Amino acid sequence: MQETPENGTNGQRQMLSGERDYESAIDRVIDSAQHTLHIFDGDLASGGYSSLKRYDALNAFLRKSGKNRLIIILHETEHVSAYCPRIMNLLKSYSHAMAIHKTMEHARIAMDPFVVADDLHYVHRFHRDGTRSLLAISDPAGARQIEERFQQLLEASHPAVFATTLGL
C-alpha cells in the first residue's frame, strides 16, 4: 500500500495494488459505514464477497440500525445467486434494508467496481480486470463523485435478485 498526498482533504487516501489489499480495503469501508453502503461490481466473483468474513461485516452493518441500507448493483446476477449463499441469506434476513439490482444493457460499459459508505469513505478499483485501486477514508469530495456514479448506475438498473423465489 502506498499513501498518497491528501490533496486538501482531511481524510486518508491510499493507492492499492493486489487482490488482498482490495479485499482489505472493502472490509475497511464496510466497517466504517454507519448508515448507507453502496456496492457496484460486475458480479461479486472477486473482492471476497462469498467469504464468511464479508458476511459477518455486512451482517454487522445491517444489524447496527433498522435504518441502515445496503444496495448492490451488478452487471450479472447469476454468480451471486448461485455462489454467494451468505449474501442471499442476508437478503432474506434484511429484505427491508437491502436490494440487489442488475444494470440495463446500456450501463454495462462501467467496468470500475467500487464501494462507498455514507458519502464519506470508498474504495474504487480502476478496472475490474486490474489490481490497482484507491482507498479513501473521510474524503467527502471524492465520495460524492463515486456516489453520483452510483446513483447514475442505479437509475440504469432494476431490482433483480429477491429474497424469495416465486412460482407455482
PDB file of N, CA and C in Angstrom, residues 95-151:
ATOM      1  N   SER A  95     -34.422  -8.092   3.878  1.00  0.00           N
ATOM      2  CA  SER A  95     -35.014  -7.653   2.607  1.00  0.00           C
ATOM      3  C   SER A  95     -35.588  -6.241   2.702  1.00  0.00           C
ATOM      4  N   HIS A  96     -35.901  -5.781   3.892  1.00  0.00           N
ATOM      5  CA  HIS A  96     -36.392  -4.414   4.090  1.00  0.00           C
ATOM      6  C   HIS A  96     -35.271  -3.377   3.997  1.00  0.00           C
ATOM      7  N   ALA A  97     -34.021  -3.824   4.112  1.00  0.00           N
ATOM      8  CA  ALA A  97     -32.890  -2.893   4.185  1.00  0.00           C
ATOM      9  C   ALA A  97     -31.853  -3.122   3.099  1.00  0.00           C
ATOM     10  N   MET A  98     -32.084  -4.090   2.249  1.00  0.00           N
ATOM     11  CA  MET A  98     -31.075  -4.492   1.267  1.00  0.00           C
ATOM     12  C   MET A  98     -31.732  -4.754  -0.081  1.00  0.00           C
ATOM     13  N   ALA A  99     -31.026  -4.389  -1.154  1.00  0.00           N
ATOM     14  CA  ALA A  99     -31.525  -4.650  -2.504  1.00  0.00           C
ATOM     15  C   ALA A  99     -30.357  -4.988  -3.417  1.00  0.00           C
ATOM     16  N   ILE A 100     -30.623  -5.861  -4.383  1.00  0.00           N
ATOM     17  CA  ILE A 100     -29.634  -6.195  -5.408  1.00  0.00           C
ATOM     18  C   ILE A 100     -30.253  -5.879  -6.762  1.00  0.00           C
ATOM     19  N   HIS A 101     -29.591  -4.989  -7.490  1.00  0.00           N
ATOM     20  CA  HIS A 101     -30.063  -4.547  -8.802  1.00  0.00           C
ATOM     21  C   HIS A 101     -29.140  -5.076  -9.892  1.00  0.00           C
ATOM     22  N   LYS A 102     -29.683  -5.124 -11.097  1.00  0.00           N
ATOM     23  CA  LYS A 102     -28.909  -5.502 -12.283  1.00  0.00           C
ATOM     24  C   LYS A 102     -28.966  -4.347 -13.273  1.00  0.00           C
ATOM     25  N   THR A 103     -27.806  -4.011 -13.832  1.00  0.00           N
ATOM     26  CA  THR A 103     -27.754  -2.911 -14.789  1.00  0.00           C
ATOM     27  C   THR A 103     -28.438  -3.292 -16.092  1.00  0.00           C
ATOM     28  N   MET A 104     -28.992  -2.284 -16.739  1.00  0.00           N
ATOM     29  CA  MET A 104     -29.531  -2.471 -18.081  1.00  0.00           C
ATOM     30  C   MET A 104     -28.360  -2.481 -19.062  1.00  0.00           C
ATOM     31  N   GLU A 105     -28.607  -2.973 -20.238  1.00  0.00           N
ATOM     32  CA  GLU A 105     -27.549  -3.189 -21.235  1.00  0.00           C
ATOM     33  C   GLU A 105     -26.686  -1.949 -21.472  1.00  0.00           C
ATOM     34  N   HIS A 106     -27.283  -0.786 -21.608  1.00  0.00           N
ATOM     35  CA  HIS A 106     -26.514   0.421 -21.929  1.00  0.00           C
ATOM     36  C   HIS A 106     -25.581   0.863 -20.803  1.00  0.00           C
ATOM     37  N   ALA A 107     -25.791   0.376 -19.586  1.00  0.00           N
ATOM     38  CA  ALA A 107     -24.937   0.757 -18.456  1.00  0.00           C
ATOM     39  C   ALA A 107     -23.784  -0.218 -18.236  1.00  0.00           C
ATOM     40  N   ARG A 108     -23.727  -1.267 -19.032  1.00  0.00           N
ATOM     41  CA  ARG A 108     -22.717  -2.305 -18.797  1.00  0.00           C
ATOM     42  C   ARG A 108     -21.334  -1.939 -19.303  1.00  0.00           C
ATOM     43  N   ILE A 109     -21.162  -0.714 -19.737  1.00  0.00           N
ATOM     44  CA  ILE A 109     -19.822  -0.254 -20.113  1.00  0.00           C
ATOM     45  C   ILE A 109     -19.008   0.113 -18.878  1.00  0.00           C
ATOM     46  N   ALA A 110     -19.658   0.308 -17.745  1.00  0.00           N
ATOM     47  CA  ALA A 110     -18.961   0.629 -16.493  1.00  0.00           C
ATOM     48  C   ALA A 110     -18.171  -0.598 -16.045  1.00  0.00           C
ATOM     49  N   MET A 111     -16.875  -0.446 -15.883  1.00  0.00           N
ATOM     50  CA  MET A 111     -16.005  -1.577 -15.539  1.00  0.00           C
ATOM     51  C   MET A 111     -15.108  -1.277 -14.340  1.00  0.00           C
ATOM     52  N   ASP A 112     -15.525  -0.364 -13.493  1.00  0.00           N
ATOM     53  CA  ASP A 112     -14.689   0.025 -12.358  1.00  0.00           C
ATOM     54  C   ASP A 112     -15.464  -0.150 -11.049  1.00  0.00           C
ATOM     55  N   PRO A 113     -15.375  -1.326 -10.437  1.00  0.00           N
ATOM     56  CA  PRO A 113     -16.117  -1.594  -9.206  1.00  0.00           C
ATOM     57  C   PRO A 113     -15.747  -0.620  -8.089  1.00  0.00           C
ATOM     58  N   PHE A 114     -16.707  -0.383  -7.205  1.00  0.00           N
ATOM     59  CA  PHE A 114     -16.444   0.475  -6.052  1.00  0.00           C
ATOM     60  C   PHE A 114     -17.417   0.158  -4.934  1.00  0.00           C
ATOM     61  N   VAL A 115     -17.034   0.592  -3.746  1.00  0.00           N
ATOM     62  CA  VAL A 115     -17.886   0.524  -2.563  1.00  0.00           C
ATOM     63  C   VAL A 115     -17.814   1.901  -1.928  1.00  0.00           C
ATOM     64  N   VAL A 116     -18.957   2.490  -1.631  1.00  0.00           N
ATOM     65  CA  VAL A 116     -18.984   3.809  -0.994  1.00  0.00           C
ATOM     66  C   VAL A 116     -19.896   3.741   0.231  1.00  0.00           C
ATOM     67  N   ALA A 117     -19.428   4.329   1.327  1.00  0.00           N
ATOM     68  CA  ALA A 117     -20.166   4.308   2.584  1.00  0.00           C
ATOM     69  C   ALA A 117     -20.423   5.730   3.069  1.00  0.00           C
ATOM     70  N   ASP A 118     -21.674   6.016   3.348  1.00  0.00           N
ATOM     71  CA  ASP A 118     -22.073   7.268   3.993  1.00  0.00           C
ATOM     72  C   ASP A 118     -21.618   8.526   3.264  1.00  0.00           C
ATOM     73  N   ASP A 119     -21.431   8.471   1.954  1.00  0.00           N
ATOM     74  CA  ASP A 119     -20.939   9.634   1.195  1.00  0.00           C
ATOM     75  C   ASP A 119     -19.634  10.169   1.786  1.00  0.00           C
ATOM     76  N   LEU A 120     -18.809   9.264   2.321  1.00  0.00           N
ATOM     77  CA  LEU A 120     -17.611   9.703   3.029  1.00  0.00           C
ATOM     78  C   LEU A 120     -16.394   8.814   2.775  1.00  0.00           C
ATOM     79  N   HIS A 121     -16.580   7.512   2.723  1.00  0.00           N
ATOM     80  CA  HIS A 121     -15.484   6.550   2.574  1.00  0.00           C
ATOM     81  C   HIS A 121     -15.732   5.720   1.319  1.00  0.00           C
ATOM     82  N   TYR A 122     -14.657   5.331   0.644  1.00  0.00           N
ATOM     83  CA  TYR A 122     -14.840   4.499  -0.542  1.00  0.00           C
ATOM     84  C   TYR A 122     -13.564   3.763  -0.913  1.00  0.00           C
ATOM     85  N   VAL A 123     -13.760   2.691  -1.673  1.00  0.00           N
ATOM     86  CA  VAL A 123     -12.670   2.011  -2.366  1.00  0.00           C
ATOM     87  C   VAL A 123     -13.114   1.907  -3.817  1.00  0.00           C
ATOM     88  N   HIS A 124     -12.210   2.248  -4.722  1.00  0.00           N
ATOM     89  CA  HIS A 124     -12.535   2.305  -6.149  1.00  0.00           C
ATOM     90  C   HIS A 124     -11.465   1.534  -6.906  1.00  0.00           C
ATOM     91  N   ARG A 125     -11.859   0.428  -7.524  1.00  0.00           N
ATOM     92  CA  ARG A 125     -10.951  -0.339  -8.380  1.00  0.00           C
ATOM     93  C   ARG A 125     -11.048   0.264  -9.778  1.00  0.00           C
ATOM     94  N   PHE A 126      -9.909   0.597 -10.355  1.00  0.00           N
ATOM     95  CA  PHE A 126      -9.915   1.357 -11.602  1.00  0.00           C
ATOM     96  C   PHE A 126     -10.422   0.557 -12.798  1.00  0.00           C
ATOM     97  N   HIS A 127     -10.239  -0.753 -12.784  1.00  0.00           N
ATOM     98  CA  HIS A 127     -10.820  -1.626 -13.811  1.00  0.00           C
ATOM     99  C   HIS A 127     -11.021  -2.998 -13.188  1.00  0.00           C
ATOM    100  N   ARG A 128     -12.127  -3.616 -13.498  1.00  0.00           N
ATOM    101  CA  ARG A 128     -12.448  -4.894 -12.850  1.00  0.00           C
ATOM    102  C   ARG A 128     -11.410  -5.973 -13.111  1.00  0.00           C
ATOM    103  N   ASP A 129     -10.674  -5.893 -14.228  1.00  0.00           N
ATOM    104  CA  ASP A 129      -9.650  -6.893 -14.531  1.00  0.00           C
ATOM    105  C   ASP A 129      -8.277  -6.507 -14.001  1.00  0.00           C
ATOM    106  N   GLY A 130      -8.153  -5.323 -13.437  1.00  0.00           N
ATOM    107  CA  GLY A 130      -6.866  -4.853 -12.935  1.00  0.00           C
ATOM    108  C   GLY A 130      -6.724  -5.070 -11.445  1.00  0.00           C
ATOM    109  N   THR A 131      -5.558  -4.696 -10.921  1.00  0.00           N
ATOM    110  CA  THR A 131      -5.303  -4.858  -9.490  1.00  0.00           C
ATOM    111  C   THR A 131      -5.155  -3.526  -8.771  1.00  0.00           C
ATOM    112  N   ARG A 132      -5.144  -2.427  -9.494  1.00  0.00           N
ATOM    113  CA  ARG A 132      -4.960  -1.120  -8.865  1.00  0.00           C
ATOM    114  C   ARG A 132      -6.297  -0.564  -8.383  1.00  0.00           C
ATOM    115  N   SER A 133      -6.249   0.023  -7.189  1.00  0.00           N
ATOM    116  CA  SER A 133      -7.449   0.637  -6.635  1.00  0.00           C
ATOM    117  C   SER A 133      -7.050   1.749  -5.676  1.00  0.00           C
ATOM    118  N   LEU A 134      -8.035   2.510  -5.259  1.00  0.00           N
ATOM    119  CA  LEU A 134      -7.826   3.630  -4.343  1.00  0.00           C
ATOM    120  C   LEU A 134      -8.761   3.464  -3.159  1.00  0.00           C
ATOM    121  N   LEU A 135      -8.197   3.549  -1.962  1.00  0.00           N
ATOM    122  CA  LEU A 135      -8.978   3.562  -0.730  1.00  0.00           C
ATOM    123  C   LEU A 135      -8.968   4.982  -0.194  1.00  0.00           C
ATOM    124  N   ALA A 136     -10.132   5.506   0.132  1.00  0.00           N
ATOM    125  CA  ALA A 136     -10.228   6.846   0.713  1.00  0.00           C
ATOM    126  C   ALA A 136     -11.134   6.788   1.937  1.00  0.00           C
ATOM    127  N   ILE A 137     -10.616   7.278   3.041  1.00  0.00           N
ATOM    128  CA  ILE A 137     -11.359   7.346   4.293  1.00  0.00           C
ATOM    129  C   ILE A 137     -11.542   8.823   4.631  1.00  0.00           C
ATOM    130  N   SER A 138     -12.751   9.203   4.943  1.00  0.00           N
ATOM    131  CA  SER A 138     -13.096  10.599   5.264  1.00  0.00           C
ATOM    132  C   SER A 138     -12.720  11.541   4.127  1.00  0.00           C
ATOM    133  N   ASP A 139     -13.182  11.214   2.933  1.00  0.00           N
ATOM    134  CA  ASP A 139     -12.954  12.034   1.737  1.00  0.00           C
ATOM    135  C   ASP A 139     -14.318  12.367   1.123  1.00  0.00           C
ATOM    136  N   PRO A 140     -15.021  13.368   1.676  1.00  0.00           N
ATOM    137  CA  PRO A 140     -16.371  13.646   1.183  1.00  0.00           C
ATOM    138  C   PRO A 140     -16.420  14.085  -0.277  1.00  0.00           C
ATOM    139  N   ALA A 141     -15.433  14.824  -0.751  1.00  0.00           N
ATOM    140  CA  ALA A 141     -15.444  15.278  -2.150  1.00  0.00           C
ATOM    141  C   ALA A 141     -15.307  14.094  -3.103  1.00  0.00           C
ATOM    142  N   GLY A 142     -14.362  13.218  -2.844  1.00  0.00           N
ATOM    143  CA  GLY A 142     -14.183  12.037  -3.685  1.00  0.00           C
ATOM    144  C   GLY A 142     -15.360  11.087  -3.579  1.00  0.00           C
ATOM    145  N   ALA A 143     -15.868  10.907  -2.364  1.00  0.00           N
ATOM    146  CA  ALA A 143     -17.010  10.013  -2.160  1.00  0.00           C
ATOM    147  C   ALA A 143     -18.248  10.541  -2.873  1.00  0.00           C
ATOM    148  N   ARG A 144     -18.405  11.850  -2.909  1.00  0.00           N
ATOM    149  CA  ARG A 144     -19.554  12.443  -3.602  1.00  0.00           C
ATOM    150  C   ARG A 144     -19.534  12.087  -5.092  1.00  0.00           C
ATOM    151  N   GLN A 145     -18.348  12.121  -5.704  1.00  0.00           N
ATOM    152  CA  GLN A 145     -18.229  11.751  -7.121  1.00  0.00           C
ATOM    153  C   GLN A 145     -18.588  10.279  -7.336  1.00  0.00           C
ATOM    154  N   ILE A 146     -18.093   9.424  -6.458  1.00  0.00           N
ATOM    155  CA  ILE A 146     -18.399   7.991  -6.562  1.00  0.00           C
ATOM    156  C   ILE A 146     -19.902   7.769  -6.336  1.00  0.00           C
ATOM    157  N   GLU A 147     -20.463   8.459  -5.365  1.00  0.00           N
ATOM    158  CA  GLU A 147     -21.894   8.326  -5.083  1.00  0.00           C
ATOM    159  C   GLU A 147     -22.743   8.803  -6.263  1.00  0.00           C
ATOM    160  N   GLU A 148     -22.331   9.855  -6.938  1.00  0.00           N
ATOM    161  CA  GLU A 148     -23.055  10.316  -8.130  1.00  0.00           C
ATOM    162  C   GLU A 148     -23.046   9.239  -9.215  1.00  0.00           C
ATOM    163  N   ARG A 149     -21.905   8.586  -9.396  1.00  0.00           N
ATOM    164  CA  ARG A 149     -21.835   7.474 -10.361  1.00  0.00           C
ATOM    165  C   ARG A 149     -22.765   6.347  -9.937  1.00  0.00           C
ATOM    166  N   PHE A 150     -22.781   6.057  -8.649  1.00  0.00           N
ATOM    167  CA  PHE A 150     -23.663   5.001  -8.158  1.00  0.00           C
ATOM    168  C   PHE A 150     -25.120   5.337  -8.474  1.00  0.00           C
ATOM    169  N   GLN A 151     -25.516   6.572  -8.233  1.00  0.00           N
ATOM    170  CA  GLN A 151     -26.899   6.978  -8.496  1.00  0.00           C
ATOM    171  C   GLN A 151     -27.235   6.875  -9.986  1.00  0.00           C
TER     172      GLN A 151
END
